[in-house]
Short mmCIF file of C-alpha atoms in Angstrom, two decimals:
data_model
loop_
_atom_site.label_atom_id
_atom_site.label_comp_id
_atom_site.label_asym_id
_atom_site.label_seq_id
_atom_site.Cartn_x
_atom_site.Cartn_y
_atom_site.Cartn_z
CA MET A 1 0.04 0.10 -0.15
CA LYS A 2 3.21 2.55 0.67
CA LEU A 3 4.62 1.82 -2.55
CA LYS A 4 1.13 2.66 -4.07
CA LYS A 5 0.80 5.97 -2.46
CA VAL A 6 4.24 6.90 -3.54
CA ILE A 7 3.75 5.89 -6.92
CA ALA A 8 0.49 7.83 -6.98
CA SER A 9 2.14 11.00 -5.22
CA ALA A 10 4.70 10.91 -7.83
CA LEU A 11 2.39 10.95 -10.81
CA ALA A 12 0.61 13.41 -9.34
CA GLY A 13 3.59 15.63 -8.64
CA THR A 14 4.69 15.02 -12.51
CA MET A 15 1.42 16.30 -13.67
CA LEU A 16 1.39 19.48 -11.37
CA LEU A 17 5.14 20.28 -11.96
CA GLY A 18 5.14 19.34 -15.74
CA GLY A 19 1.63 20.56 -16.66
CA ALA A 20 1.31 18.97 -20.26
CA SER A 21 3.10 15.70 -19.22
CA SER A 22 0.67 12.57 -18.72
CA VAL A 23 0.73 8.75 -18.53
CA SER A 24 -1.53 7.08 -21.48
CA ALA A 25 -2.97 4.07 -20.22
CA ALA A 26 -2.51 1.38 -22.47
CA THR A 27 -5.79 -0.04 -24.42
CA GLU A 28 -7.07 -3.34 -22.49
CA LEU A 29 -8.92 -6.08 -24.52
CA THR A 30 -10.32 -9.43 -23.22
CA PHE A 31 -10.08 -12.57 -25.43
CA TRP A 32 -12.13 -15.65 -25.30
CA THR A 33 -11.08 -18.39 -26.87
CA LEU A 34 -10.51 -22.49 -27.05
CA ASN A 35 -8.88 -24.48 -24.53
CA THR A 36 -7.53 -26.88 -27.22
CA ARG A 37 -5.39 -23.91 -28.54
CA GLN A 38 -4.07 -22.62 -24.95
CA GLU A 39 -0.56 -23.79 -25.50
CA ALA A 40 -0.37 -21.63 -28.59
CA VAL A 41 -2.13 -18.49 -27.54
CA GLU A 42 -0.62 -18.39 -24.17
CA PRO A 43 2.92 -17.51 -25.55
CA ILE A 44 1.29 -15.25 -28.50
CA VAL A 45 -0.53 -13.15 -26.18
CA GLU A 46 2.32 -12.61 -24.03
CA ALA A 47 4.88 -12.10 -26.73
CA PHE A 48 2.27 -9.66 -28.03
CA ASN A 49 1.59 -7.78 -25.16
CA GLU A 50 5.56 -7.34 -24.72
CA ALA A 51 6.09 -5.92 -28.23
CA ASN A 52 2.94 -3.46 -27.69
CA GLU A 53 3.26 -1.40 -24.18
CA ASP A 54 -0.19 0.62 -25.48
CA ILE A 55 -2.23 -2.84 -25.64
CA LYS A 56 -2.85 -5.45 -23.26
CA ILE A 57 -4.52 -8.25 -23.93
CA THR A 58 -6.16 -11.07 -21.62
CA ALA A 59 -7.21 -14.39 -22.74
CA SER A 60 -9.74 -16.64 -21.17
CA PHE A 61 -9.94 -20.39 -22.22
CA TYR A 62 -13.01 -22.77 -22.61
CA ASP A 63 -13.77 -25.96 -24.28
CA THR A 64 -15.82 -26.51 -27.23
CA ASP A 65 -19.46 -26.37 -25.56
CA GLY A 66 -18.14 -24.18 -22.59
CA ILE A 67 -17.40 -21.24 -24.85
CA LYS A 68 -21.07 -21.61 -26.64
CA ASP A 69 -22.72 -21.12 -23.40
CA ALA A 70 -20.34 -18.67 -21.64
CA CYS A 71 -20.61 -16.29 -24.53
CA LYS A 72 -24.35 -16.67 -24.57
CA VAL A 73 -24.58 -16.07 -21.01
CA ALA A 74 -22.47 -12.91 -21.62
CA ALA A 75 -24.52 -11.94 -24.20
CA SER A 76 -27.66 -11.64 -21.91
CA SER A 77 -25.91 -9.73 -19.36
CA ASP A 78 -24.07 -7.07 -21.60
CA SER A 79 -20.98 -8.61 -20.41
CA LEU A 80 -19.03 -9.96 -23.88
CA PRO A 81 -15.46 -9.68 -23.87
CA ASP A 82 -13.88 -7.64 -26.55
CA MET A 83 -13.36 -10.21 -28.80
CA TRP A 84 -14.29 -14.11 -28.85
CA PHE A 85 -13.76 -17.20 -31.07
CA ASN A 86 -16.97 -18.44 -33.04
CA TRP A 87 -18.23 -20.39 -35.98
CA GLY A 88 -20.23 -19.09 -38.73
CA GLY A 89 -23.72 -20.18 -39.50
CA SER A 90 -26.63 -19.72 -36.62
CA LEU A 91 -24.07 -20.05 -33.80
CA GLY A 92 -22.26 -16.45 -35.39
CA GLN A 93 -25.76 -15.42 -36.79
CA PHE A 94 -27.33 -15.09 -33.02
CA TYR A 95 -24.78 -12.19 -32.13
CA VAL A 96 -25.72 -10.37 -35.35
CA ASP A 97 -29.68 -10.82 -34.84
CA ASN A 98 -29.26 -9.41 -31.07
CA GLY A 99 -26.86 -6.63 -32.04
CA LYS A 100 -23.48 -7.71 -30.22
CA THR A 101 -21.14 -7.95 -32.69
CA TYR A 102 -19.11 -5.50 -34.82
CA ASP A 103 -20.39 -5.06 -38.17
CA LEU A 104 -17.02 -5.34 -39.99
CA THR A 105 -18.41 -4.22 -43.52
CA GLU A 106 -16.62 -0.86 -43.81
CA TYR A 107 -13.91 -1.99 -42.07
CA ALA A 108 -12.80 -4.84 -44.29
CA LYS A 109 -13.59 -2.31 -47.81
CA SER A 110 -11.15 0.08 -45.95
CA ASN A 111 -8.47 -2.32 -45.16
CA GLY A 112 -8.59 -4.39 -48.08
CA TRP A 113 -9.68 -7.79 -46.80
CA GLU A 114 -10.98 -8.78 -50.19
CA ASP A 115 -7.30 -9.24 -51.38
CA THR A 116 -6.07 -10.90 -48.21
CA PHE A 117 -9.04 -13.33 -47.18
CA SER A 118 -10.41 -16.16 -49.51
CA ALA A 119 -14.19 -15.34 -50.81
CA GLY A 120 -15.45 -18.27 -49.42
CA ALA A 121 -14.08 -17.81 -46.00
CA LEU A 122 -15.56 -13.79 -46.04
CA ASN A 123 -18.82 -15.27 -47.62
CA LEU A 124 -19.36 -17.72 -44.42
CA CYS A 125 -18.60 -15.02 -42.23
CA THR A 126 -21.00 -12.86 -43.74
CA LEU A 127 -24.38 -13.11 -41.78
CA GLY A 128 -27.40 -11.05 -42.07
CA GLY A 129 -26.06 -8.61 -44.46
CA GLN A 130 -22.98 -7.92 -42.82
CA LEU A 131 -19.22 -9.24 -42.20
CA SER A 132 -19.89 -10.44 -38.68
CA GLY A 133 -16.14 -11.62 -37.83
CA TYR A 134 -12.46 -11.65 -38.86
CA PRO A 135 -12.25 -15.09 -40.63
CA THR A 136 -9.81 -17.43 -38.87
CA SER A 137 -10.69 -20.90 -40.76
CA TYR A 138 -12.38 -22.71 -43.50
CA ASN A 139 -13.05 -26.23 -42.40
CA VAL A 140 -14.19 -29.37 -44.39
CA LEU A 141 -14.94 -32.53 -42.71
CA GLY A 142 -13.66 -36.40 -44.05
CA VAL A 143 -13.49 -39.39 -42.82
CA TYR A 144 -10.07 -40.18 -41.30
CA TYR A 145 -8.89 -44.04 -41.30
CA ASN A 146 -6.28 -45.94 -39.88
CA LYS A 147 -3.99 -47.33 -42.69
CA THR A 148 -2.46 -50.10 -40.77
CA ILE A 149 -6.08 -51.56 -39.42
CA PHE A 150 -7.49 -51.11 -43.16
CA ASP A 151 -4.39 -53.21 -44.32
CA GLU A 152 -4.86 -56.01 -41.77
CA CYS A 153 -8.76 -56.31 -42.60
CA GLY A 154 -7.93 -56.18 -46.46
CA ILE A 155 -10.11 -53.16 -47.07
CA GLU A 156 -9.71 -50.29 -49.69
CA VAL A 157 -10.82 -47.16 -49.27
CA PRO A 158 -14.78 -47.24 -50.11
CA ALA A 159 -15.74 -45.48 -53.42
CA THR A 160 -19.67 -46.36 -52.72
CA PHE A 161 -22.20 -46.10 -49.68
CA GLU A 162 -22.39 -49.92 -50.29
CA GLU A 163 -18.21 -50.41 -49.90
CA PHE A 164 -18.49 -48.12 -46.63
CA GLU A 165 -21.26 -50.15 -45.13
CA ALA A 166 -19.31 -53.54 -46.05
CA ALA A 167 -16.13 -51.93 -44.61
CA CYS A 168 -17.91 -51.70 -41.39
CA ALA A 169 -19.14 -55.28 -41.46
CA VAL A 170 -15.60 -56.61 -42.04
CA LEU A 171 -13.91 -54.13 -39.32
CA LYS A 172 -16.49 -55.16 -36.74
CA GLU A 173 -15.83 -58.76 -37.69
CA ASN A 174 -12.50 -58.49 -37.06
CA GLY A 175 -12.67 -56.73 -33.22
CA TYR A 176 -12.44 -53.15 -34.41
CA VAL A 177 -15.36 -50.33 -33.89
CA PRO A 178 -15.82 -49.22 -37.20
CA MET A 179 -16.77 -45.56 -36.45
CA ALA A 180 -15.78 -43.38 -33.31
CA ALA A 181 -18.80 -41.47 -31.97
CA ALA A 182 -19.22 -39.45 -28.94
CA GLY A 183 -23.06 -37.90 -28.17
CA LEU A 184 -22.39 -35.74 -25.67
CA ASN A 185 -23.75 -32.11 -26.34
CA GLY A 186 -24.49 -34.06 -29.83
CA TRP A 187 -22.57 -32.50 -32.53
CA HIS A 188 -20.05 -35.29 -33.01
CA VAL A 189 -22.80 -37.88 -33.89
CA MET A 190 -24.70 -35.45 -36.13
CA ARG A 191 -21.72 -35.46 -38.40
CA TRP A 192 -22.41 -38.66 -39.18
CA VAL A 193 -26.22 -38.31 -39.31
CA GLU A 194 -25.94 -35.40 -41.72
CA LEU A 195 -24.00 -37.45 -44.07
CA LEU A 196 -26.79 -40.43 -44.23
CA VAL A 197 -29.00 -37.25 -44.93
CA GLU A 198 -26.76 -36.28 -47.53
CA HIS A 199 -26.90 -39.90 -49.01
CA PHE A 200 -30.66 -40.46 -48.80
CA ALA A 201 -31.80 -36.75 -49.51
CA GLY A 202 -29.51 -35.85 -52.26
CA ALA A 203 -27.60 -32.70 -52.69
CA ASP A 204 -30.63 -30.40 -53.74
CA LEU A 205 -33.10 -31.70 -51.30
CA HIS A 206 -30.77 -31.30 -48.62
CA ASP A 207 -29.97 -27.55 -49.08
CA ASN A 208 -33.48 -26.68 -49.71
CA MET A 209 -34.15 -28.50 -46.05
CA ASN A 210 -31.41 -26.90 -44.75
CA SER A 211 -32.91 -23.52 -45.85
CA PHE A 212 -36.53 -24.54 -44.50
CA ASP A 213 -37.77 -24.42 -48.08
CA GLU A 214 -38.50 -28.08 -47.88
CA SER A 215 -39.89 -30.02 -44.97
CA TRP A 216 -37.69 -32.28 -42.56
CA ASP A 217 -40.45 -34.89 -42.09
CA ASN A 218 -39.98 -36.74 -45.44
CA GLU A 219 -38.86 -39.92 -46.65
CA ALA A 220 -35.39 -39.55 -46.90
CA VAL A 221 -34.86 -38.48 -43.19
CA VAL A 222 -36.72 -41.30 -41.99
CA GLN A 223 -34.19 -43.51 -43.88
CA ALA A 224 -31.34 -41.60 -42.62
CA LEU A 225 -32.54 -41.91 -38.95
CA ALA A 226 -33.26 -45.57 -39.77
CA LYS A 227 -29.98 -46.11 -41.18
CA TYR A 228 -28.42 -44.44 -37.90
CA LYS A 229 -30.16 -46.87 -35.60
CA GLU A 230 -29.44 -49.81 -37.79
CA TRP A 231 -25.45 -48.92 -37.31
CA VAL A 232 -26.07 -48.28 -33.42
CA ASP A 233 -27.81 -51.87 -33.06
CA ALA A 234 -24.81 -53.71 -35.17
CA GLY A 235 -22.23 -51.93 -32.91
CA TYR A 236 -20.59 -49.74 -35.21
CA PHE A 237 -20.45 -46.98 -32.53
CA PRO A 238 -18.28 -47.71 -29.02
CA ASP A 239 -20.26 -48.97 -26.30
CA GLY A 240 -21.75 -45.76 -24.00
CA PHE A 241 -20.64 -43.48 -27.09
CA LEU A 242 -24.02 -41.06 -26.17
CA THR A 243 -22.46 -40.13 -22.91
CA ALA A 244 -18.98 -39.86 -24.45
CA ASP A 245 -17.16 -36.67 -24.81
CA PRO A 246 -16.48 -35.74 -28.26
CA ASN A 247 -13.35 -33.87 -27.60
CA ASP A 248 -11.49 -37.38 -26.64
CA THR A 249 -12.41 -39.32 -29.85
CA ILE A 250 -8.68 -38.94 -30.79
CA MET A 251 -8.30 -41.56 -27.84
CA SER A 252 -10.07 -44.27 -29.14
CA PHE A 253 -9.06 -43.40 -32.56
CA GLY A 254 -5.27 -43.04 -31.64
CA SER A 255 -5.04 -46.12 -29.79
CA GLY A 256 -6.82 -47.87 -32.53
CA GLU A 257 -10.03 -48.95 -30.91
CA CYS A 258 -11.51 -47.05 -33.51
CA ALA A 259 -10.85 -47.33 -36.74
CA MET A 260 -12.50 -44.15 -38.63
CA ASP A 261 -13.67 -40.50 -37.20
CA ILE A 262 -15.30 -37.88 -39.08
CA GLN A 263 -13.20 -34.54 -38.60
CA GLY A 264 -11.91 -31.65 -40.22
CA GLN A 265 -8.30 -30.83 -41.14
CA TRP A 266 -7.39 -29.86 -37.46
CA TYR A 267 -7.27 -33.47 -36.92
CA ASP A 268 -3.76 -33.89 -38.39
CA GLY A 269 -2.71 -31.14 -35.76
CA MET A 270 -4.12 -33.29 -33.06
CA ILE A 271 -2.57 -36.12 -34.46
CA LEU A 272 0.94 -34.30 -34.28
CA GLN A 273 0.20 -32.86 -30.79
CA ASN A 274 -0.55 -36.51 -29.57
CA GLU A 275 2.58 -37.82 -30.84
CA LEU A 276 0.88 -40.20 -33.27
CA ASP A 277 2.45 -41.43 -36.70
CA ILE A 278 0.68 -39.25 -39.12
CA THR A 279 1.72 -41.51 -42.09
CA ASN A 280 -0.24 -44.05 -40.64
CA TYR A 281 -3.80 -42.05 -41.07
CA GLY A 282 -5.37 -41.02 -44.19
CA VAL A 283 -8.84 -39.24 -45.17
CA PHE A 284 -11.51 -39.91 -47.81
CA SER A 285 -14.89 -38.23 -48.47
CA PHE A 286 -18.02 -39.92 -47.16
CA PRO A 287 -19.14 -41.76 -50.67
CA SER A 288 -22.91 -41.12 -50.64
CA ALA A 289 -25.32 -41.43 -53.41
CA GLU A 290 -24.59 -38.60 -55.18
CA ALA A 291 -21.41 -39.20 -57.35
CA SER A 292 -19.91 -35.92 -55.95
CA SER A 293 -19.98 -37.18 -52.32
CA ARG A 294 -19.89 -33.19 -50.85
CA MET A 295 -18.32 -32.49 -47.52
CA SER A 296 -19.60 -31.05 -44.85
CA ALA A 297 -18.08 -27.36 -44.35
CA PHE A 298 -18.18 -24.71 -41.94
CA ALA A 299 -15.81 -21.18 -41.05
CA GLU A 300 -14.64 -19.99 -37.68
CA MET A 301 -13.99 -16.56 -37.14
CA THR A 302 -12.96 -13.90 -34.32
CA GLN A 303 -16.10 -11.50 -33.54
CA PHE A 304 -15.72 -8.44 -31.88
CA ASN A 305 -17.92 -6.55 -29.52
CA LYS A 306 -20.01 -3.69 -31.03
CA ASN A 307 -19.35 -1.43 -28.43
CA LEU A 308 -15.58 -0.95 -29.21
CA THR A 309 -14.22 2.30 -30.16
CA GLU A 310 -12.10 2.69 -33.23
CA GLU A 311 -9.14 2.79 -31.17
CA GLU A 312 -10.12 -0.67 -29.57
CA LEU A 313 -11.41 -2.28 -32.65
CA ASP A 314 -7.68 -1.04 -34.37
CA ALA A 315 -6.00 -3.07 -31.22
CA ALA A 316 -8.26 -6.15 -31.50
CA VAL A 317 -7.21 -6.39 -35.33
CA LYS A 318 -3.66 -5.98 -34.87
CA PHE A 319 -3.77 -8.62 -32.27
CA THR A 320 -5.40 -11.02 -34.35
CA ASP A 321 -3.43 -10.13 -37.29
CA TYR A 322 -0.41 -11.19 -35.06
CA TYR A 323 -2.07 -14.10 -33.68
CA TYR A 324 -2.60 -15.66 -37.26
CA SER A 325 0.95 -14.27 -38.87
CA SER A 326 3.01 -16.37 -40.57
CA GLU A 327 5.80 -16.25 -38.04
CA ASN A 328 3.27 -17.74 -35.44
CA VAL A 329 1.55 -20.21 -37.67
CA ALA A 330 5.32 -21.53 -38.31
CA GLU A 331 5.97 -22.28 -34.79
CA TYR A 332 2.24 -23.03 -33.19
CA GLY A 333 1.20 -25.16 -36.96
CA GLU A 334 -0.69 -27.90 -35.25
CA TYR A 335 -2.83 -25.74 -33.01
CA TYR A 336 -4.16 -23.95 -36.14
CA ASN A 337 -7.03 -25.12 -38.70
CA LEU A 338 -5.12 -24.75 -41.64
CA PRO A 339 -4.41 -23.64 -44.19
CA LEU A 340 -5.44 -20.35 -42.96
CA PRO A 341 -8.32 -18.91 -45.18
CA LYS A 342 -6.24 -16.32 -46.96
CA GLU A 343 -5.00 -16.46 -50.64
CA GLY A 344 -2.24 -18.62 -51.34
CA GLU A 345 -1.98 -20.09 -48.11
CA LYS A 346 -0.92 -23.97 -47.90
CA ALA A 347 -0.89 -26.44 -45.20
CA PRO A 348 2.60 -27.38 -43.52
CA GLU A 349 4.44 -30.02 -45.05
CA ASP A 350 4.05 -32.22 -41.79
CA GLN A 351 0.21 -31.76 -41.84
CA ILE A 352 -0.07 -33.96 -44.71
CA ASN A 353 -3.79 -34.79 -45.22
CA VAL A 354 -4.97 -31.12 -45.35
CA ASP A 355 -4.29 -29.90 -49.11
CA GLY A 356 -6.30 -33.05 -50.24
CA MET A 357 -9.16 -32.17 -48.25
CA ILE A 358 -9.17 -28.78 -49.64
CA GLU A 359 -8.78 -29.93 -52.98
CA THR A 360 -11.21 -32.64 -52.63
CA SER A 361 -13.75 -30.32 -50.91
CA ASN A 362 -13.21 -27.93 -54.11
CA THR A 363 -14.14 -30.95 -56.36
CA ASN A 364 -16.97 -32.55 -54.64
CA GLY A 365 -18.23 -29.43 -53.83
CA THR A 366 -19.81 -28.69 -49.79
CA PHE A 367 -22.67 -28.17 -47.59
CA THR A 368 -23.18 -26.19 -44.55
CA ILE A 369 -22.78 -28.28 -41.24
CA THR A 370 -26.06 -28.83 -39.59
CA ASP A 371 -25.37 -27.09 -36.42
CA GLN A 372 -24.48 -24.09 -38.22
CA ALA A 373 -27.10 -24.40 -41.02
CA PHE A 374 -29.69 -25.11 -37.94
CA PRO A 375 -30.64 -22.18 -35.14
CA THR A 376 -30.11 -23.92 -31.80
CA GLU A 377 -33.35 -24.55 -30.96
CA VAL A 378 -33.82 -26.51 -33.70
CA ALA A 379 -30.54 -28.62 -33.67
CA ASP A 380 -30.82 -29.37 -29.92
CA VAL A 381 -33.95 -31.36 -31.10
CA LEU A 382 -31.85 -33.22 -33.84
CA PHE A 383 -29.54 -33.96 -31.03
CA ASN A 384 -32.15 -35.06 -28.64
CA ALA A 385 -33.86 -37.39 -31.51
CA GLN A 386 -30.25 -38.87 -32.32
CA ASP A 387 -30.04 -39.98 -28.48
CA ALA A 388 -33.56 -41.24 -28.43
CA ILE A 389 -33.69 -43.39 -31.51
CA ALA A 390 -30.53 -44.78 -30.62
CA ASN A 391 -31.76 -45.85 -27.45
CA GLY A 392 -34.99 -47.18 -29.10
CA GLN A 393 -36.91 -44.43 -27.05
CA MET A 394 -38.23 -42.87 -30.67
CA THR A 395 -38.58 -44.29 -34.07
CA PRO A 396 -37.05 -42.46 -36.88
CA GLU A 397 -40.81 -41.26 -38.24
CA GLU A 398 -41.11 -39.48 -34.83
CA GLY A 399 -38.10 -37.88 -35.18
CA ALA A 400 -38.40 -36.52 -38.59
CA ALA A 401 -41.54 -35.30 -37.82
CA ASN A 402 -40.18 -33.63 -34.35
CA ILE A 403 -37.24 -31.77 -36.13
CA GLN A 404 -40.04 -30.12 -38.38
CA ALA A 405 -42.22 -29.04 -35.56
CA ALA A 406 -39.11 -27.23 -34.16
CA ILE A 407 -38.52 -25.83 -37.56
CA GLU A 408 -42.00 -24.41 -37.80
CA ALA A 409 -41.88 -23.40 -34.58
CA TYR A 410 -38.83 -21.43 -34.56
CA GLN A 411 -40.25 -19.45 -37.77
CA ALA A 412 -43.47 -18.81 -35.89
CA LYS A 413 -41.50 -17.03 -33.26
#
């Protein structure tokens, strides 16, 4: 306390004696992001703060579903951080609809973002007619598989839906769980279910269903949910998968218990982080009935608080530019979803599956991942249906009807 008083007195004396002299306070900004990136973010924040005495960044870390909940609660009490990690689609749209996030449209035009970021990433971050975030990744999902297990079982990469199911049967016969799945919070199991919807509905109907121009209470959805139940009953997913944490599937996949997992290109980084031999793993697009075998896709971004001043926004963007700079990507590559959504970017050489996944998505096409296509209220009904159908507490017909009822209730609001 005495030291603080001495400092305060000295500052007061300086102001009195010097007249024009002053001490400028640093611009202090809070940043919420994922704890899976903490080992990179902490040293990046420390280095940035040391190099920029006029800016101080304080980071807080959450798991995937924790950050969704924390931001929603903070939005309701007007206590959002200055910037936060988020996804596109309905997850990012919430903060646009409720007037919580900074509209970056004019800022991007003034600072040439159209020459920096890929058009696809900017498009996925444009919600409700405004650029709602700084694009940080463009992600596509494929089926990761264990090459050693496939070779041992004499399985070729499946090119058709029938071959995929045949591969699952052979894997099960040989003592392997065909597909990693974790039902806690719904979104990991959803990745398998949405591929079944794509298979039975086809691209056009699936897109029209996701835009709510066509009903989800149809035969294609019933067939998809029935096939999902068939896979559950066949033991193609791990025992107890409905309560498993989706952040932990790397454990069953990396140990060889499960032969396949449905993940995006960030999985290369996770494989490296867990010191697994990445040459033992490959990726293929799920072979749907559509000739293209489209891949699920989504964007990630940093959203900025609507209440930021121009000075604070400049500081926030400066930090984000530094976070996603080439020097930090080179240093902490396994903690990014690469390649960055910038023109001309490529994945690091050790992330051997990434560039191929992006190229495949460009060839095959993509559809918006369901939990970004759906508002939260509808996604939750899908997640509940997945659990109930797996447990035999709901029929596929009831699941399809419930999803459509949730859509109609959402539209009526």
